[in-house]
PDB file of C-alpha atoms in Angstrom:
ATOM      1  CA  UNK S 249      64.135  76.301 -78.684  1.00 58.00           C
ATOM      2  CA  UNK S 250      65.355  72.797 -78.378  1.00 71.00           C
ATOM      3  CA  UNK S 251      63.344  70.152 -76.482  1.00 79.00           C
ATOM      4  CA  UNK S 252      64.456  69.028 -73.423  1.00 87.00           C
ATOM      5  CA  UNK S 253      65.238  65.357 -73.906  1.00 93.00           C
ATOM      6  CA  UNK S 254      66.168  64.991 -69.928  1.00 90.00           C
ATOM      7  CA  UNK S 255      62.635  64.673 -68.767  1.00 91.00           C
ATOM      8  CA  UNK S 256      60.973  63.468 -72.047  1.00 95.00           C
ATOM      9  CA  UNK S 257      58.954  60.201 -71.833  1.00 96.00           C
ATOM     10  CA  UNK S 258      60.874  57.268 -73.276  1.00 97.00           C
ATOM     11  CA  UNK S 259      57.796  57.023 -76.297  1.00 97.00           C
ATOM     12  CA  UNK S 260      57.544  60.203 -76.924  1.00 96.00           C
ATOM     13  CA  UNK S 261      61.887  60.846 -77.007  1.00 97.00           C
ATOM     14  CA  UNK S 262      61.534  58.011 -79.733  1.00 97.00           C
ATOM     15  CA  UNK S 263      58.954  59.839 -81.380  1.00 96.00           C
ATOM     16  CA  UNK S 264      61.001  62.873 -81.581  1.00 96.00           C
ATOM     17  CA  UNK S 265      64.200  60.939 -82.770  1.00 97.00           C
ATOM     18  CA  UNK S 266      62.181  59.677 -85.354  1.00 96.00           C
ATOM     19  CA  UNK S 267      60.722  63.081 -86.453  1.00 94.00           C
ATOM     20  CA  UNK S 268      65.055  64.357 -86.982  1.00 96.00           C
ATOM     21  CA  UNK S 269      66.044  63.860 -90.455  1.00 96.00           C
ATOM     22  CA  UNK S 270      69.282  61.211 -90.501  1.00 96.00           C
ATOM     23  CA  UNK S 271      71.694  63.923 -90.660  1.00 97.00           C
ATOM     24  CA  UNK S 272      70.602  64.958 -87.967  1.00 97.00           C
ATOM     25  CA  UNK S 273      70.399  61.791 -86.149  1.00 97.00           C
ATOM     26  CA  UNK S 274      74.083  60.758 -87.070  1.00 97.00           C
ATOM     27  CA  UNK S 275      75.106  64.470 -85.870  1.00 97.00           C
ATOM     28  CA  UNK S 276      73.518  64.044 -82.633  1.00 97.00           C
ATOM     29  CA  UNK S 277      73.972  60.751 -82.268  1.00 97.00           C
ATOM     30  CA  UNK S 278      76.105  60.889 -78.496  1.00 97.00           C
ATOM     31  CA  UNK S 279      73.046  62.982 -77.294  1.00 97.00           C
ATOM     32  CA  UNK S 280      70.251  61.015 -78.763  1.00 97.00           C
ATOM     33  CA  UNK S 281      71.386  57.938 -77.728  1.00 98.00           C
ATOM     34  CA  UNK S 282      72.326  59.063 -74.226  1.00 97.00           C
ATOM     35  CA  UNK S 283      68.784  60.422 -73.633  1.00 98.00           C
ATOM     36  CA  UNK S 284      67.003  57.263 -75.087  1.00 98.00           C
ATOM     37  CA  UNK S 285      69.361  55.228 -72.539  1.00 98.00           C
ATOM     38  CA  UNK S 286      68.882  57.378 -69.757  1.00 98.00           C
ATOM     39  CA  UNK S 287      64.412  57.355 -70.414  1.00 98.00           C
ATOM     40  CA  UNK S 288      64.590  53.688 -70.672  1.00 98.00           C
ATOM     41  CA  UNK S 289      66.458  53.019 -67.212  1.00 97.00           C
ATOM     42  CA  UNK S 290      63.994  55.279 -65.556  1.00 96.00           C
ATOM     43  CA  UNK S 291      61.617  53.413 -66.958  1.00 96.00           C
ATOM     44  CA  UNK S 292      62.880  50.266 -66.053  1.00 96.00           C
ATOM     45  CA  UNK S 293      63.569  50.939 -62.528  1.00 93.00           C
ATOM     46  CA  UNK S 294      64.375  48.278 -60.312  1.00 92.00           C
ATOM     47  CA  UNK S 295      63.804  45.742 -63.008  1.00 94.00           C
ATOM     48  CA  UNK S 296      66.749  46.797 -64.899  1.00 97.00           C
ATOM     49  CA  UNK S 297      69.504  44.409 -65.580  1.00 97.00           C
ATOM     50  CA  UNK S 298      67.149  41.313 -64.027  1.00 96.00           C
ATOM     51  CA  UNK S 299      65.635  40.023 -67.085  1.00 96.00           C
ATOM     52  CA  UNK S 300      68.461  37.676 -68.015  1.00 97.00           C
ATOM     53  CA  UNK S 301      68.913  37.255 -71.692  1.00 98.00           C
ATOM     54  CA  UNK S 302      66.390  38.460 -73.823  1.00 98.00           C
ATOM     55  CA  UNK S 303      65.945  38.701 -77.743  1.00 98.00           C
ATOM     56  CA  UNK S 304      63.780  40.970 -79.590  1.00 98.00           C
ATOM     57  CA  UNK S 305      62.445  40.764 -82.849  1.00 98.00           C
ATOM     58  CA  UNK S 306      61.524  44.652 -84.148  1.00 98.00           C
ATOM     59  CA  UNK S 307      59.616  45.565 -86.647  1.00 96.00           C
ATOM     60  CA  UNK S 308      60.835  48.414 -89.083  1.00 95.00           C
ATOM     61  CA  UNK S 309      59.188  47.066 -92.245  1.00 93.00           C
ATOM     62  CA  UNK S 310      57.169  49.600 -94.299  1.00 88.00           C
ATOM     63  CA  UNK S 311      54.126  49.283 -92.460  1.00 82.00           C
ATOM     64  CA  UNK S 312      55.637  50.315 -89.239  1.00 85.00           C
ATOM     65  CA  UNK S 313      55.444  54.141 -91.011  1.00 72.00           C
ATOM     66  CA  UNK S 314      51.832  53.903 -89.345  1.00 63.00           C
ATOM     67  CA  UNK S 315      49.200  55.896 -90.785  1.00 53.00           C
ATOM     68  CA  UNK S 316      49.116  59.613 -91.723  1.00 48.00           C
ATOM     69  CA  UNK S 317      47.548  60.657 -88.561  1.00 48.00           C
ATOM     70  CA  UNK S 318      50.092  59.218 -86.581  1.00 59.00           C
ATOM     71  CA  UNK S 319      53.307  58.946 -88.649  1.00 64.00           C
ATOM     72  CA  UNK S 320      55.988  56.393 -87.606  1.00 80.00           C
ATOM     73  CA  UNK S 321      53.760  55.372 -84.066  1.00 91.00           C
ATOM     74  CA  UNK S 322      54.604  51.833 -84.488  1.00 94.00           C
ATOM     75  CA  UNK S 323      58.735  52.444 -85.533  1.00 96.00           C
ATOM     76  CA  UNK S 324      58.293  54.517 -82.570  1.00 96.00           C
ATOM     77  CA  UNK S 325      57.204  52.215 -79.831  1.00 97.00           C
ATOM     78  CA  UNK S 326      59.217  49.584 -81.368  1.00 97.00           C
ATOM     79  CA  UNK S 327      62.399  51.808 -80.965  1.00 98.00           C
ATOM     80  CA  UNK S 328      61.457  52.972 -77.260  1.00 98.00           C
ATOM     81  CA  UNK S 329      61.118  48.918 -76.673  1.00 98.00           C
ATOM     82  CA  UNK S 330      64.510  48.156 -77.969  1.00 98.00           C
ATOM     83  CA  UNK S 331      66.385  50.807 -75.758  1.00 98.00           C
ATOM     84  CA  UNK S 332      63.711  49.613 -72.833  1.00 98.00           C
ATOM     85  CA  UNK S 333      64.636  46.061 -73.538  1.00 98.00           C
ATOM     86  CA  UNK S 334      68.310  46.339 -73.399  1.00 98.00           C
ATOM     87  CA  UNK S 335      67.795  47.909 -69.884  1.00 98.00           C
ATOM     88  CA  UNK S 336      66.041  45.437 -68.546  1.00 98.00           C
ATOM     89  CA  UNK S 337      67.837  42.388 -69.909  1.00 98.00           C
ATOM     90  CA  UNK S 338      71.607  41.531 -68.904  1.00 98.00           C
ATOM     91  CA  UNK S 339      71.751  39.868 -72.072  1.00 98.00           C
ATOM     92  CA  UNK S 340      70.253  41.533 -74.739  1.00 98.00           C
ATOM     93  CA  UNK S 341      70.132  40.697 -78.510  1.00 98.00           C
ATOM     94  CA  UNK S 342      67.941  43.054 -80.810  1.00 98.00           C
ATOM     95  CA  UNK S 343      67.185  42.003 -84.118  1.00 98.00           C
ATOM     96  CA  UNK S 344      65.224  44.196 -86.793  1.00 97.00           C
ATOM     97  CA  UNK S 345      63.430  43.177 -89.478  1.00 95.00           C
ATOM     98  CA  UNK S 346      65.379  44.959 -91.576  1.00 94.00           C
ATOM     99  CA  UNK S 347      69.134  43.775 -90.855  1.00 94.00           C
ATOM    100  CA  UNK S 348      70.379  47.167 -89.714  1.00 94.00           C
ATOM    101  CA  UNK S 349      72.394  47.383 -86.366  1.00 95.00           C
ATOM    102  CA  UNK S 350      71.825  50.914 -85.589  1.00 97.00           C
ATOM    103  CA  UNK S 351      68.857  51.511 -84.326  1.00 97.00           C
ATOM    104  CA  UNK S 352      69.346  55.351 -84.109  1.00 97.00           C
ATOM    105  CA  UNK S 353      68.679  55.141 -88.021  1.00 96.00           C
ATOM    106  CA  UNK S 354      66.108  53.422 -88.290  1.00 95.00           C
ATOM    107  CA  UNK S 355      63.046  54.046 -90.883  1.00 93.00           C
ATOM    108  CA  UNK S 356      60.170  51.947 -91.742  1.00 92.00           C
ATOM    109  CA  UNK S 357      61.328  49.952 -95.449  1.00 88.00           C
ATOM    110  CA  UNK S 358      61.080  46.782 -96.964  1.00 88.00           C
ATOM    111  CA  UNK S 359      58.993  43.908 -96.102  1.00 86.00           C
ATOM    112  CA  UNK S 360      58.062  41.568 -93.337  1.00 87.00           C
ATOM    113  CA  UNK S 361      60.170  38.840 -92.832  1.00 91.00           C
ATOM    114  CA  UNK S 362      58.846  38.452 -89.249  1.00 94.00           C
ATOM    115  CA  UNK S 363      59.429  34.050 -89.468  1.00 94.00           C
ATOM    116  CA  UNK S 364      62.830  34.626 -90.738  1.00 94.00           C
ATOM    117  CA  UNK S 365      63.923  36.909 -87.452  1.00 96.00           C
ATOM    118  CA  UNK S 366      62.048  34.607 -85.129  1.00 96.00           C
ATOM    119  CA  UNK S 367      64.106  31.987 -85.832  1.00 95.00           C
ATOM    120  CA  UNK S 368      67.255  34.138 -85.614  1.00 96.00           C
ATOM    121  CA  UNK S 369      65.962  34.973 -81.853  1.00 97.00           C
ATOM    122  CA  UNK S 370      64.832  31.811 -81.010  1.00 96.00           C
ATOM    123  CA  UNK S 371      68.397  29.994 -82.575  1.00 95.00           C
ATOM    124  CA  UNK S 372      70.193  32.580 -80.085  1.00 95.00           C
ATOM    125  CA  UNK S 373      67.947  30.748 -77.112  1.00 95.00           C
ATOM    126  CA  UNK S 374      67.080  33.497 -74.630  1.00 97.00           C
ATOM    127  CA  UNK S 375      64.866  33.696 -71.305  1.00 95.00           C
ATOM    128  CA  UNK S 376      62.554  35.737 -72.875  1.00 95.00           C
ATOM    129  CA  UNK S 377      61.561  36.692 -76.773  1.00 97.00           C
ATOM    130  CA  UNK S 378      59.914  39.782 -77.150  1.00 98.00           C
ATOM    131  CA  UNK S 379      58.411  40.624 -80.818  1.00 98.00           C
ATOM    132  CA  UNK S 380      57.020  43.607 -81.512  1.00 97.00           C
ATOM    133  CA  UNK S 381      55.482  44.323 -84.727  1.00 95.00           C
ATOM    134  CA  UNK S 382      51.899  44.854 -85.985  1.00 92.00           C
ATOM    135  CA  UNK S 383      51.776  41.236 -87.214  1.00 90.00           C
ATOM    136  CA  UNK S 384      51.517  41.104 -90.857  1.00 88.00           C
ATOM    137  CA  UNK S 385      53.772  38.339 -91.724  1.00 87.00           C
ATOM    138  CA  UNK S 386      54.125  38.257 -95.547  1.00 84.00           C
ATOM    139  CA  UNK S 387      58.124  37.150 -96.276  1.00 79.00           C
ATOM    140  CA  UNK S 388      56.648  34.439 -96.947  1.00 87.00           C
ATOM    141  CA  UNK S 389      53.203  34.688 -95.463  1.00 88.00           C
ATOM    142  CA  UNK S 390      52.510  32.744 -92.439  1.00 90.00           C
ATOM    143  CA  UNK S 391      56.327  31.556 -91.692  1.00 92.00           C
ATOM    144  CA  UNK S 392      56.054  33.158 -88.175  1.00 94.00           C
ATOM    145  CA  UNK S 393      52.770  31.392 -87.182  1.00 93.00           C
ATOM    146  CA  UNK S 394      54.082  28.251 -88.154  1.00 93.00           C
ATOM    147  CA  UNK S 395      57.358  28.798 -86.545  1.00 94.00           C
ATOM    148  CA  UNK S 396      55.988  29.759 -83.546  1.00 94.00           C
ATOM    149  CA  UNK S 397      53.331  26.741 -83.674  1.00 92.00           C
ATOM    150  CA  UNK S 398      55.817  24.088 -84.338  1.00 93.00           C
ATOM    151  CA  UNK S 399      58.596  25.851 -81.399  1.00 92.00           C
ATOM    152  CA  UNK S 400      55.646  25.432 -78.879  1.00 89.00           C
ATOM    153  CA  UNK S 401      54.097  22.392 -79.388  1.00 89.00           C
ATOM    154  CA  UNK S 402      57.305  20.602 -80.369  1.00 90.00           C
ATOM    155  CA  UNK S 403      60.671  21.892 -79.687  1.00 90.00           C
ATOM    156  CA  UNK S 404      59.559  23.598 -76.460  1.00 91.00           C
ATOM    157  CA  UNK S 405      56.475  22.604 -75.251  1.00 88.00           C
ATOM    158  CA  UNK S 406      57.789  23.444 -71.594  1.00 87.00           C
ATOM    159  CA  UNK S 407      58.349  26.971 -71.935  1.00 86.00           C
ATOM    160  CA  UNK S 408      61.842  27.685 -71.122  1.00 90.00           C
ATOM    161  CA  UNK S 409      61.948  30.572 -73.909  1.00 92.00           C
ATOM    162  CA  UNK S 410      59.045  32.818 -72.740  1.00 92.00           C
ATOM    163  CA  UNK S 411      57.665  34.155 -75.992  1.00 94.00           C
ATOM    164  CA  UNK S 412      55.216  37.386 -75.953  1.00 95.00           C
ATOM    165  CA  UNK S 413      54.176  39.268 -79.200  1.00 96.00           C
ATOM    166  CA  UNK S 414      53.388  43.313 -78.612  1.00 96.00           C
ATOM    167  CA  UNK S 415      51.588  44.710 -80.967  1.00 95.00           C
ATOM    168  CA  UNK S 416      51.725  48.458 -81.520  1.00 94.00           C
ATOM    169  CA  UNK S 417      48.417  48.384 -83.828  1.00 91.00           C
ATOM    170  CA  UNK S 418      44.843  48.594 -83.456  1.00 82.00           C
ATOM    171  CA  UNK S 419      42.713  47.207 -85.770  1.00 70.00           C
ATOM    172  CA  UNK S 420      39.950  49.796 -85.543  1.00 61.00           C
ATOM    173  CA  UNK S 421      37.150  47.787 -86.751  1.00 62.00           C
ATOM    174  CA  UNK S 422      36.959  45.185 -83.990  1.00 64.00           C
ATOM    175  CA  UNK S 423      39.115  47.701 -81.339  1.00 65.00           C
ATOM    176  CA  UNK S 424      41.939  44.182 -81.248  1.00 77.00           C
ATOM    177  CA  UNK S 425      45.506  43.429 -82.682  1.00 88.00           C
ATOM    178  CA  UNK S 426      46.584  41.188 -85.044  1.00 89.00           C
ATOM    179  CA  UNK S 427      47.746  37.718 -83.610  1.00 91.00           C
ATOM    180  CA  UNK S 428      50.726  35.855 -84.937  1.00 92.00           C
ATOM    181  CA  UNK S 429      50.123  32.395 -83.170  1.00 91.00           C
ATOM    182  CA  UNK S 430      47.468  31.271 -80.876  1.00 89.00           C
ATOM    183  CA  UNK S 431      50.399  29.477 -79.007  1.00 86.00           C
ATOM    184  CA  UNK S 432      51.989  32.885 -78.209  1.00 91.00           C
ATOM    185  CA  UNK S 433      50.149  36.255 -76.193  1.00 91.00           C
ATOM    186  CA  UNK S 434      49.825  38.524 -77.794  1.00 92.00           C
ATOM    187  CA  UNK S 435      48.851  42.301 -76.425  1.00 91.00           C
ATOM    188  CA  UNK S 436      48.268  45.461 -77.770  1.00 92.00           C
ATOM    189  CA  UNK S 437      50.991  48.064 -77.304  1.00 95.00           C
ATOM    190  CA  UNK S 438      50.363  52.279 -76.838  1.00 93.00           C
ATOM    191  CA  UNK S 439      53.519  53.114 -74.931  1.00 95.00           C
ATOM    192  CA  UNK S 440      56.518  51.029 -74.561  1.00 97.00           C
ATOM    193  CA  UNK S 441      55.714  52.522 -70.702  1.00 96.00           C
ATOM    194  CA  UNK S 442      53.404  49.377 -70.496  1.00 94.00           C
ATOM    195  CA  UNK S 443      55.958  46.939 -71.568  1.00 96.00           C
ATOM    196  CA  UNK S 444      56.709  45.208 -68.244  1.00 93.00           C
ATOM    197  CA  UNK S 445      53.228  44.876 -67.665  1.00 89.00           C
ATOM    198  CA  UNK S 446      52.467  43.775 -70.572  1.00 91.00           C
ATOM    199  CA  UNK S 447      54.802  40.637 -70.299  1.00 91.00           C
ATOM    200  CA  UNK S 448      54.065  40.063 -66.715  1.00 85.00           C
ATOM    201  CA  UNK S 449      50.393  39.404 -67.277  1.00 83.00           C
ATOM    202  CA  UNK S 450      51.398  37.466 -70.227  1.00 79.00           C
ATOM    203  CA  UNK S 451      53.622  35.483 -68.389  1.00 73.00           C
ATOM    204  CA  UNK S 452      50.351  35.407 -65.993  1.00 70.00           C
ATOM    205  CA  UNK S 453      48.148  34.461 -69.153  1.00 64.00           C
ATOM    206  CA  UNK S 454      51.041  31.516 -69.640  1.00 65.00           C
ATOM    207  CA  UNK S 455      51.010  29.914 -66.561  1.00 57.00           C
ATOM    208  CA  UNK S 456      54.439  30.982 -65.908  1.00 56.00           C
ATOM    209  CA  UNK S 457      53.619  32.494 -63.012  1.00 52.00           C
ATOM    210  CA  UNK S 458      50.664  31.900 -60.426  1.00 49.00           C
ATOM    211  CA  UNK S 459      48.669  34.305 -58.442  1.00 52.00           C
ATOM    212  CA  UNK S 460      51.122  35.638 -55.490  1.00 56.00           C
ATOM    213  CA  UNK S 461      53.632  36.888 -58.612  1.00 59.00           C
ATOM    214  CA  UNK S 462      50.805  38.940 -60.125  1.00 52.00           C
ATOM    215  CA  UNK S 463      48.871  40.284 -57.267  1.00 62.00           C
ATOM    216  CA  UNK S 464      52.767  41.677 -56.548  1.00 63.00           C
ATOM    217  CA  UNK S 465      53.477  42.838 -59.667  1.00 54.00           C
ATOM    218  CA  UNK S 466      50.658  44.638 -59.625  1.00 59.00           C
ATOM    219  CA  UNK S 467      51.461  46.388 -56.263  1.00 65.00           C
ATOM    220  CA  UNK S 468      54.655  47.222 -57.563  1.00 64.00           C
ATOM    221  CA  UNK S 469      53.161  48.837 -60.921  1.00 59.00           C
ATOM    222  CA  UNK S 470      50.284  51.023 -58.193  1.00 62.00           C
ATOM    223  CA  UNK S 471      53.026  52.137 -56.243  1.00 67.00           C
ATOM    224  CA  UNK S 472      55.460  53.064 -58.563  1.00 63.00           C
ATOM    225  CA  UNK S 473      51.716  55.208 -59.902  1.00 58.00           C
ATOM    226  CA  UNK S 474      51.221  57.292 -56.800  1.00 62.00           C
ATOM    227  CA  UNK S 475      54.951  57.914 -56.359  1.00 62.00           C
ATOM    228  CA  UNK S 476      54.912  59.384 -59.894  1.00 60.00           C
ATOM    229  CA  UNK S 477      51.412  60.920 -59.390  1.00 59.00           C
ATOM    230  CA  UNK S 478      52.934  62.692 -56.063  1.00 56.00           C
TER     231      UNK S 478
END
């Protein structure tokens, strides 16, 4: 029997795509794509289309094939953020590490040229610059840091590109995530579910926002809970 991709979790429908070989992902590719679309503006809710422009830097490098328990997790919830991301933005601009375009086919290959793609996103200049990757910058080493360092404390040290890094990886030993920058949040990732939050207290974390924003963001985020939980 066929999974019903209507009522699906946007994570887990990502997970699934992932799981199809590509055949079967260019075959299916109206219905796929539909259902990805259609989880992410539930998701989104009322916060779709009021992001302005927004960039995101994806990781589908080799090490987003995760580990063997949990195969592809990180191409996952990077794949559930892009479709997320270009419902909440009215602007959007995806960029993977990769090069591809089509994000249906995506597969974790090739290295991490995370510095390179940040300064792609941040040349583009959004509202808002999402990256989400598990933070192992090594084409070259330590570009993204620096690029990030330098953007911050130079080019924009008033934040009018808010930059947050989401990272989909747990580093079990110490139970945190990887940092790219301590100019830039950075939060671990389960679910692109979390996303909004994630940002939000980021933003919080920033400065960006005071008090009154986060107390109701917070609201919104418990009552959109017991809706769901009745």
């Amino acid at each position: 029997m066929r999974a019903d991709l209507t009522t699906m979790p946007l994570t887990r429908l990502a997970s699934y795509v992932l799981a199809l070989s590509l055949d079967d992902r260019v075959r299916r590719r109206a219905e796929l794509t539909e259902a990805l679309r259609a989880a992410a503006r539930r998701t989104a809710g009322d916060q779709a289309g009021r992001w302005g422009a927004v960039a995101a830097v994806l990781d589908d490098s080799f090490s987003a094939y995760g580990s063997g328990h949990k195969r592809r997790r990180p191409l996952a919830v990077a794949l559930a953020c892009h479709f997320l991301l270009e419902a909440l933005a009215s602007e959007y601009t995806p960029l993977w590490l990769s090069g591809r375009t089509d994000a249906l086919l995506a597969h974790p290959y090739g290295a991490t040229p995370l510095g390179e793609r940040i300064l792609d996103g941040l040349e583009r200049g959004p509202g808002r610059l999402v990256i989400v990757s598990d933070g192992w910058d090594n084409s070259p080493p330590g570009l993204a840091g620096e690029v990030l360092r330098i953007w911050r404390t130079r080019l924009d040290p008033d934040h009018t590109c808010a930059v947050v890094h989401l990272n989909p990886v747990y580093d079990a030993a110490d139970f945190d995530v990887r940092r790219l920058a301590p100019t830039v949040p950075t939060a671990g990732i389960r679910d692109a579910e979390n996303l909004v939050a994630l940002v939000e207290l980021a933003r919080f974390a920033e400065g960006r926002t005071g008090l009154f924003e986060l107390r109701a963001h917070l609201a919104r985020r418990v009552e959109a809970f017991l809706r769901e939980d009745a």
